[in-house]
Amino acid sequence: MIKSLKKYFIPHKNNDHQPHLLRKRAVLAILVFILLVEGFFLVQIFLLFPNTNLFSSILPNVLVDLTNKDRGQNEIAPLSVNSLLEQAAMLKAQDMAENGYFAHTSPSGATPWYWLQKVGYAYSGAGENLAVNFSDSADIENAWMNSPAHRQNILDNRFSEIGIATAKGLYNGREAIFVVQFFGRPELSSALSKVQASAQTAPKNPAAVPPKPTPAQNPVSLAEPGNMAIQNIQSNQTSSDLVAGALTLSDDSGKAPLRASRWQRLLSMPKKMISLIYLVIAGIVLLALALKIFVKIKIQYPKLIFNGVLVLFVIISLLYLNYLLIQPGQIF
């Protein structure tokens, strides 16, 4: 192992002071590999994702995992997936895709809470994040986390449930994937019914449950003007009713189980993965170049230096090309 590393990276007498990593054959192999990776990336972005449901089908589970990862890093209990929230998110995503708009309120005046009511989700608090025109799940999560209003929804400890859905449609004249992320905290009466349904399997001395609050007549919107996210919390609940953990339906103290497989996570992050691959290759070549130049500074082979610089130039060019080809998505 050490001999191989020395052979490929360090100029010395046995390799004629010409590290094999910078020789013509190795450089050609590296360039071919880079071009194959780039080709697969472009096929995935411009052919596979637009013409199949691969990306849109794996995206919800990946985003749930990323959301719970961010909550875990901030010591906040993970969210559980609620099928009614998923249904509401699907209805909202389909409505945006079919009518070509991207907003919390539809052209017909339907608010986010309309979709929750339509599927029968009784909530004491809810929030909505939207995204469109993204081709990488990591970019979506990063965009939301970099926006104060979206970040507030993701890290709000009053929410205990989540539902995410996608739909494909036209937006601004091009094919796009609409992403809807609903957060919710079930109304206390609804949550109590779940507790009562499982009472036979519950411990003999369950924790006390707060009394059912009176439904608010006028829900309060916590979204400030201009914020690209929206939240709705019932106004007459006491602070103790809104604190995470006031009502415990399950043990949320640990990490939530991952919903997406490793392959799904990799496939949903093509931009992040190809950038990581290129940066690793660039780092290796840069190390070989530095060792070539400085270990035997009096013995130089310009063609080897040129080969290393060529690889770095190709990588930088492809990273810039990908930046130009992939339009940034939008969040709301």
GROMACS .gro file of C-alpha atoms in nm:
model
  332
    1MET     CA    1   0.000   0.000   0.000
    2ILE     CA    2   0.272   0.246   0.099
    3LYS     CA    3   0.478   0.147  -0.207
    4SER     CA    4   0.178   0.210  -0.434
    5LEU     CA    5   0.113   0.551  -0.281
    6LYS     CA    6   0.477   0.640  -0.322
    7LYS     CA    7   0.472   0.518  -0.681
    8TYR     CA    8   0.169   0.728  -0.775
    9PHE     CA    9   0.224   1.041  -0.568
   10ILE     CA   10   0.586   1.097  -0.466
   11PRO     CA   11   0.867   1.162  -0.715
   12HIS     CA   12   1.166   0.939  -0.643
   13LYS     CA   13   1.437   0.742  -0.818
   14ASN     CA   14   1.231   0.426  -0.875
   15ASN     CA   15   0.959   0.610  -1.071
   16ASP     CA   16   1.213   0.833  -1.246
   17HIS     CA   17   1.079   1.128  -1.043
   18GLN     CA   18   0.755   1.105  -1.242
   19PRO     CA   19   0.459   1.012  -1.018
   20HIS     CA   20   0.233   0.770  -1.206
   21LEU     CA   21  -0.083   0.962  -1.115
   22LEU     CA   22   0.029   1.251  -1.337
   23ARG     CA   23   0.142   1.037  -1.629
   24LYS     CA   24  -0.050   1.026  -1.955
   25ARG     CA   25  -0.222   0.690  -1.900
   26ALA     CA   26  -0.349   0.777  -1.551
   27VAL     CA   27  -0.462   1.124  -1.657
   28LEU     CA   28  -0.655   0.980  -1.953
   29ALA     CA   29  -0.824   0.729  -1.720
   30ILE     CA   30  -0.919   1.010  -1.479
   31LEU     CA   31  -1.060   1.225  -1.761
   32VAL     CA   32  -1.262   0.934  -1.903
   33PHE     CA   33  -1.404   0.863  -1.557
   34ILE     CA   34  -1.494   1.230  -1.511
   35LEU     CA   35  -1.670   1.245  -1.848
   36LEU     CA   36  -1.864   0.925  -1.772
   37VAL     CA   37  -1.977   1.067  -1.439
   38GLU     CA   38  -2.077   1.393  -1.607
   39GLY     CA   39  -2.268   1.204  -1.876
   40PHE     CA   40  -2.461   1.003  -1.618
   41PHE     CA   41  -2.537   1.324  -1.427
   42LEU     CA   42  -2.674   1.501  -1.736
   43VAL     CA   43  -2.882   1.198  -1.837
   44GLN     CA   44  -3.024   1.181  -1.485
   45ILE     CA   45  -3.109   1.552  -1.472
   46PHE     CA   46  -3.238   1.612  -1.825
   47LEU     CA   47  -3.377   1.272  -1.932
   48LEU     CA   48  -3.442   1.042  -1.637
   49PHE     CA   49  -3.596   1.289  -1.393
   50PRO     CA   50  -3.821   1.478  -1.641
   51ASN     CA   51  -3.947   1.166  -1.822
   52THR     CA   52  -4.000   0.936  -1.525
   53ASN     CA   53  -4.142   0.961  -1.175
   54LEU     CA   54  -3.816   0.850  -1.014
   55PHE     CA   55  -3.719   1.180  -0.852
   56SER     CA   56  -4.070   1.284  -0.755
   57SER     CA   57  -4.142   0.943  -0.601
   58ILE     CA   58  -3.832   0.922  -0.379
   59LEU     CA   59  -3.820   1.291  -0.287
   60PRO     CA   60  -4.085   1.295  -0.008
   61ASN     CA   61  -3.918   1.023   0.201
   62VAL     CA   62  -3.574   1.180   0.157
   63LEU     CA   63  -3.704   1.522   0.263
   64VAL     CA   64  -3.870   1.373   0.572
   65ASP     CA   65  -3.534   1.222   0.669
   66LEU     CA   66  -3.352   1.551   0.607
   67THR     CA   67  -3.610   1.743   0.810
   68ASN     CA   68  -3.580   1.506   1.105
   69LYS     CA   69  -3.202   1.520   1.075
   70ASP     CA   70  -3.212   1.899   1.108
   71ARG     CA   71  -3.449   1.873   1.404
   72GLY     CA   72  -3.224   1.616   1.569
   73GLN     CA   73  -2.920   1.839   1.528
   74ASN     CA   74  -3.115   2.107   1.714
   75GLU     CA   75  -3.231   1.865   1.987
   76ILE     CA   76  -3.594   1.873   1.873
   77ALA     CA   77  -3.813   1.562   1.863
   78PRO     CA   78  -3.857   1.406   1.517
   79LEU     CA   79  -4.179   1.436   1.321
   80SER     CA   80  -4.396   1.137   1.240
   81VAL     CA   81  -4.553   1.106   0.896
   82ASN     CA   82  -4.931   1.151   0.889
   83SER     CA   83  -5.120   1.009   0.592
   84LEU     CA   84  -5.380   1.289   0.601
   85LEU     CA   85  -5.106   1.551   0.580
   86GLU     CA   86  -4.960   1.358   0.285
   87GLN     CA   87  -5.302   1.360   0.116
   88ALA     CA   88  -5.341   1.733   0.175
   89ALA     CA   89  -4.991   1.797   0.039
   90MET     CA   90  -5.071   1.589  -0.269
   91LEU     CA   91  -5.394   1.782  -0.336
   92LYS     CA   92  -5.212   2.115  -0.301
   93ALA     CA   93  -4.921   2.002  -0.522
   94GLN     CA   94  -5.159   1.873  -0.791
   95ASP     CA   95  -5.357   2.197  -0.781
   96MET     CA   96  -5.041   2.404  -0.835
   97ALA     CA   97  -4.925   2.172  -1.114
   98GLU     CA   98  -5.260   2.173  -1.292
   99ASN     CA   99  -5.314   2.549  -1.263
  100GLY     CA  100  -4.955   2.664  -1.311
  101TYR     CA  101  -4.917   2.876  -0.997
  102PHE     CA  102  -4.672   2.871  -0.707
  103ALA     CA  103  -4.812   3.032  -0.394
  104HIS     CA  104  -4.961   2.953  -0.055
  105THR     CA  105  -5.302   3.080  -0.170
  106SER     CA  106  -5.442   2.950  -0.500
  107PRO     CA  107  -5.585   3.180  -0.771
  108SER     CA  108  -5.930   3.066  -0.657
  109GLY     CA  109  -5.855   3.180  -0.302
  110ALA     CA  110  -5.790   2.842  -0.138
  111THR     CA  111  -5.553   2.883   0.156
  112PRO     CA  112  -5.321   2.605   0.281
  113TRP     CA  113  -5.570   2.529   0.557
  114TYR     CA  114  -5.839   2.453   0.297
  115TRP     CA  115  -5.650   2.141   0.191
  116LEU     CA  116  -5.613   2.025   0.551
  117GLN     CA  117  -5.986   2.068   0.609
  118LYS     CA  118  -6.063   1.892   0.280
  119VAL     CA  119  -5.892   1.570   0.394
  120GLY     CA  120  -6.031   1.599   0.747
  121TYR     CA  121  -5.710   1.679   0.933
  122ALA     CA  122  -5.810   1.844   1.263
  123TYR     CA  123  -5.519   2.052   1.384
  124SER     CA  124  -5.425   2.289   1.662
  125GLY     CA  125  -5.131   2.417   1.460
  126ALA     CA  126  -5.007   2.380   1.104
  127GLY     CA  127  -4.743   2.513   0.867
  128GLU     CA  128  -4.658   2.492   0.499
  129ASN     CA  129  -4.334   2.509   0.300
  130LEU     CA  130  -4.324   2.505  -0.080
  131ALA     CA  131  -4.053   2.445  -0.340
  132VAL     CA  132  -4.039   2.421  -0.720
  133ASN     CA  133  -3.782   2.369  -0.997
  134PHE     CA  134  -3.528   2.184  -0.783
  135SER     CA  135  -3.337   1.878  -0.903
  136ASP     CA  136  -3.157   1.796  -0.577
  137SER     CA  137  -3.314   1.717  -0.240
  138ALA     CA  138  -3.019   1.865  -0.051
  139ASP     CA  139  -3.069   2.196  -0.232
  140ILE     CA  140  -3.435   2.205  -0.126
  141GLU     CA  141  -3.357   2.140   0.239
  142ASN     CA  142  -3.068   2.389   0.238
  143ALA     CA  143  -3.288   2.657   0.079
  144TRP     CA  144  -3.556   2.605   0.342
  145MET     CA  145  -3.306   2.606   0.628
  146ASN     CA  146  -3.144   2.926   0.497
  147SER     CA  147  -3.482   3.104   0.501
  148PRO     CA  148  -3.586   3.218   0.852
  149ALA     CA  149  -3.957   3.155   0.795
  150HIS     CA  150  -3.909   2.808   0.645
  151ARG     CA  151  -3.654   2.722   0.911
  152GLN     CA  152  -3.907   2.821   1.177
  153ASN     CA  153  -4.153   2.565   1.041
  154ILE     CA  154  -3.892   2.288   1.024
  155LEU     CA  155  -3.760   2.350   1.375
  156ASP     CA  156  -4.088   2.442   1.546
  157ASN     CA  157  -4.120   2.210   1.846
  158ARG     CA  158  -4.496   2.258   1.851
  159PHE     CA  159  -4.531   2.048   1.536
  160SER     CA  160  -4.535   1.671   1.577
  161GLU     CA  161  -4.643   1.547   1.232
  162ILE     CA  162  -4.539   1.597   0.873
  163GLY     CA  163  -4.664   1.515   0.525
  164ILE     CA  164  -4.481   1.579   0.197
  165ALA     CA  165  -4.596   1.525  -0.161
  166THR     CA  166  -4.489   1.620  -0.513
  167ALA     CA  167  -4.656   1.675  -0.848
  168LYS     CA  168  -4.521   1.737  -1.197
  169GLY     CA  169  -4.651   2.017  -1.415
  170LEU     CA  170  -4.561   2.328  -1.611
  171TYR     CA  171  -4.431   2.636  -1.434
  172ASN     CA  172  -4.311   2.943  -1.624
  173GLY     CA  173  -4.327   2.743  -1.945
  174ARG     CA  174  -4.108   2.450  -1.838
  175GLU     CA  175  -4.156   2.111  -1.680
  176ALA     CA  176  -4.122   2.136  -1.303
  177ILE     CA  177  -4.173   1.937  -0.985
  178PHE     CA  178  -4.386   2.108  -0.721
  179VAL     CA  179  -4.307   2.016  -0.361
  180VAL     CA  180  -4.548   2.072  -0.072
  181GLN     CA  181  -4.443   2.017   0.289
  182PHE     CA  182  -4.717   2.031   0.554
  183PHE     CA  183  -4.648   2.039   0.927
  184GLY     CA  184  -4.916   1.975   1.184
  185ARG     CA  185  -5.003   1.928   1.546
  186PRO     CA  186  -5.328   1.734   1.577
  187GLU     CA  187  -5.618   1.889   1.761
  188LEU     CA  188  -5.624   1.760   2.117
  189SER     CA  189  -5.956   1.580   2.072
  190SER     CA  190  -5.818   1.396   1.769
  191ALA     CA  191  -5.502   1.305   1.954
  192LEU     CA  192  -5.699   1.186   2.256
  193SER     CA  193  -5.898   0.949   2.036
  194LYS     CA  194  -5.571   0.785   1.930
  195VAL     CA  195  -5.472   0.745   2.293
  196GLN     CA  196  -5.810   0.596   2.383
  197ALA     CA  197  -5.794   0.357   2.086
  198SER     CA  198  -5.470   0.214   2.220
  199ALA     CA  199  -5.567   0.230   2.589
  200GLN     CA  200  -5.571  -0.148   2.626
  201THR     CA  201  -5.201  -0.172   2.546
  202ALA     CA  202  -5.103   0.138   2.744
  203PRO     CA  203  -4.922   0.125   3.081
  204LYS     CA  204  -5.138   0.111   3.393
  205ASN     CA  205  -5.028   0.459   3.502
  206PRO     CA  206  -5.015   0.671   3.187
  207ALA     CA  207  -4.898   1.031   3.197
  208ALA     CA  208  -5.168   1.286   3.259
  209VAL     CA  209  -5.315   1.440   2.943
  210PRO     CA  210  -5.398   1.812   2.938
  211PRO     CA  211  -5.769   1.894   2.909
  212LYS     CA  212  -5.914   1.952   2.564
  213PRO     CA  213  -5.891   2.319   2.468
  214THR     CA  214  -6.183   2.509   2.322
  215PRO     CA  215  -6.131   2.550   1.946
  216ALA     CA  216  -6.021   2.896   1.846
  217GLN     CA  217  -6.270   3.102   1.655
  218ASN     CA  218  -6.003   3.306   1.478
  219PRO     CA  219  -5.678   3.122   1.413
  220VAL     CA  220  -5.373   3.344   1.422
  221SER     CA  221  -5.128   3.347   1.132
  222LEU     CA  222  -4.770   3.368   1.251
  223ALA     CA  223  -4.633   3.438   0.904
  224GLU     CA  224  -4.497   3.788   0.875
  225PRO     CA  225  -4.562   3.991   0.558
  226GLY     CA  226  -4.315   3.892   0.287
  227ASN     CA  227  -4.208   3.565   0.451
  228MET     CA  228  -4.193   3.274   0.211
  229ALA     CA  229  -4.357   3.028   0.451
  230ILE     CA  230  -4.679   3.023   0.643
  231GLN     CA  231  -4.793   2.899   0.982
  232ASN     CA  232  -5.129   2.877   1.155
  233ILE     CA  233  -5.158   2.822   1.531
  234GLN     CA  234  -5.485   2.825   1.726
  235SER     CA  235  -5.484   3.144   1.933
  236ASN     CA  236  -5.657   3.040   2.259
  237GLN     CA  237  -5.441   2.745   2.360
  238THR     CA  238  -5.227   2.791   2.664
  239SER     CA  239  -4.852   2.783   2.629
  240SER     CA  240  -4.840   2.444   2.798
  241ASP     CA  241  -5.073   2.303   2.534
  242LEU     CA  242  -4.833   2.415   2.260
  243VAL     CA  243  -4.511   2.288   2.414
  244ALA     CA  244  -4.379   1.976   2.242
  245GLY     CA  245  -4.436   1.672   2.458
  246ALA     CA  246  -4.743   1.806   2.642
  247LEU     CA  247  -4.928   1.521   2.473
  248THR     CA  248  -4.731   1.205   2.410
  249LEU     CA  249  -4.867   0.955   2.158
  250SER     CA  250  -4.539   0.768   2.111
  251ASP     CA  251  -4.180   0.774   2.223
  252ASP     CA  252  -4.016   1.052   2.021
  253SER     CA  253  -3.709   1.076   2.239
  254GLY     CA  254  -3.485   0.891   1.995
  255LYS     CA  255  -3.403   0.931   1.630
  256ALA     CA  256  -3.679   0.872   1.377
  257PRO     CA  257  -3.626   0.564   1.157
  258LEU     CA  258  -3.500   0.650   0.810
  259ARG     CA  259  -3.772   0.629   0.546
  260ALA     CA  260  -3.545   0.647   0.240
  261SER     CA  261  -3.286   0.386   0.147
  262ARG     CA  262  -2.923   0.479   0.090
  263TRP     CA  263  -2.968   0.448  -0.287
  264GLN     CA  264  -3.274   0.673  -0.279
  265ARG     CA  265  -3.079   0.935  -0.088
  266LEU     CA  266  -2.792   0.918  -0.339
  267LEU     CA  267  -3.026   0.935  -0.640
  268SER     CA  268  -3.211   1.234  -0.495
  269MET     CA  269  -2.888   1.435  -0.455
  270PRO     CA  270  -2.722   1.424  -0.800
  271LYS     CA  271  -2.581   1.776  -0.785
  272LYS     CA  272  -2.435   1.728  -0.439
  273MET     CA  273  -2.290   1.388  -0.525
  274ILE     CA  274  -2.122   1.492  -0.851
  275SER     CA  275  -1.976   1.802  -0.686
  276LEU     CA  276  -1.839   1.583  -0.406
  277ILE     CA  277  -1.685   1.339  -0.656
  278TYR     CA  278  -1.521   1.623  -0.849
  279LEU     CA  279  -1.385   1.786  -0.534
  280VAL     CA  280  -1.235   1.456  -0.414
  281ILE     CA  281  -1.064   1.401  -0.751
  282ALA     CA  282  -0.943   1.761  -0.758
  283GLY     CA  283  -0.802   1.724  -0.407
  284ILE     CA  284  -0.614   1.407  -0.500
  285VAL     CA  285  -0.469   1.561  -0.817
  286LEU     CA  286  -0.379   1.882  -0.633
  287LEU     CA  287  -0.194   1.678  -0.371
  288ALA     CA  288  -0.003   1.491  -0.642
  289LEU     CA  289   0.086   1.821  -0.810
  290ALA     CA  290   0.212   1.974  -0.487
  291LEU     CA  291   0.427   1.670  -0.410
  292LYS     CA  292   0.561   1.665  -0.765
  293ILE     CA  293   0.664   2.029  -0.755
  294PHE     CA  294   0.803   2.058  -0.403
  295VAL     CA  295   0.949   1.717  -0.307
  296LYS     CA  296   1.216   1.732  -0.579
  297ILE     CA  297   1.202   2.098  -0.666
  298LYS     CA  298   1.518   2.080  -0.880
  299ILE     CA  299   1.380   1.797  -1.095
  300GLN     CA  300   1.071   1.905  -1.283
  301TYR     CA  301   0.874   1.758  -1.573
  302PRO     CA  302   0.652   2.030  -1.723
  303LYS     CA  303   0.435   1.775  -1.905
  304LEU     CA  304   0.333   1.618  -1.572
  305ILE     CA  305   0.247   1.957  -1.427
  306PHE     CA  306   0.046   2.031  -1.742
  307ASN     CA  307  -0.142   1.700  -1.704
  308GLY     CA  308  -0.240   1.784  -1.346
  309VAL     CA  309  -0.346   2.137  -1.435
  310LEU     CA  310  -0.549   1.998  -1.726
  311VAL     CA  311  -0.749   1.772  -1.494
  312LEU     CA  312  -0.815   2.060  -1.256
  313PHE     CA  313  -0.923   2.283  -1.546
  314VAL     CA  314  -1.169   2.020  -1.673
  315ILE     CA  315  -1.319   1.976  -1.326
  316ILE     CA  316  -1.360   2.350  -1.270
  317SER     CA  317  -1.514   2.388  -1.617
  318LEU     CA  318  -1.767   2.110  -1.557
  319LEU     CA  319  -1.864   2.247  -1.217
  320TYR     CA  320  -1.926   2.586  -1.376
  321LEU     CA  321  -2.116   2.425  -1.666
  322ASN     CA  322  -2.342   2.240  -1.425
  323TYR     CA  323  -2.402   2.564  -1.237
  324LEU     CA  324  -2.516   2.729  -1.562
  325LEU     CA  325  -2.728   2.435  -1.679
  326ILE     CA  326  -2.922   2.382  -1.357
  327GLN     CA  327  -3.145   2.677  -1.285
  328PRO     CA  328  -3.191   2.753  -0.915
  329GLY     CA  329  -3.526   2.650  -0.773
  330GLN     CA  330  -3.770   2.862  -0.576
  331ILE     CA  331  -3.914   2.829  -0.228
  332PHE     CA  332  -4.226   2.987  -0.085
   0.00000   0.00000   0.00000
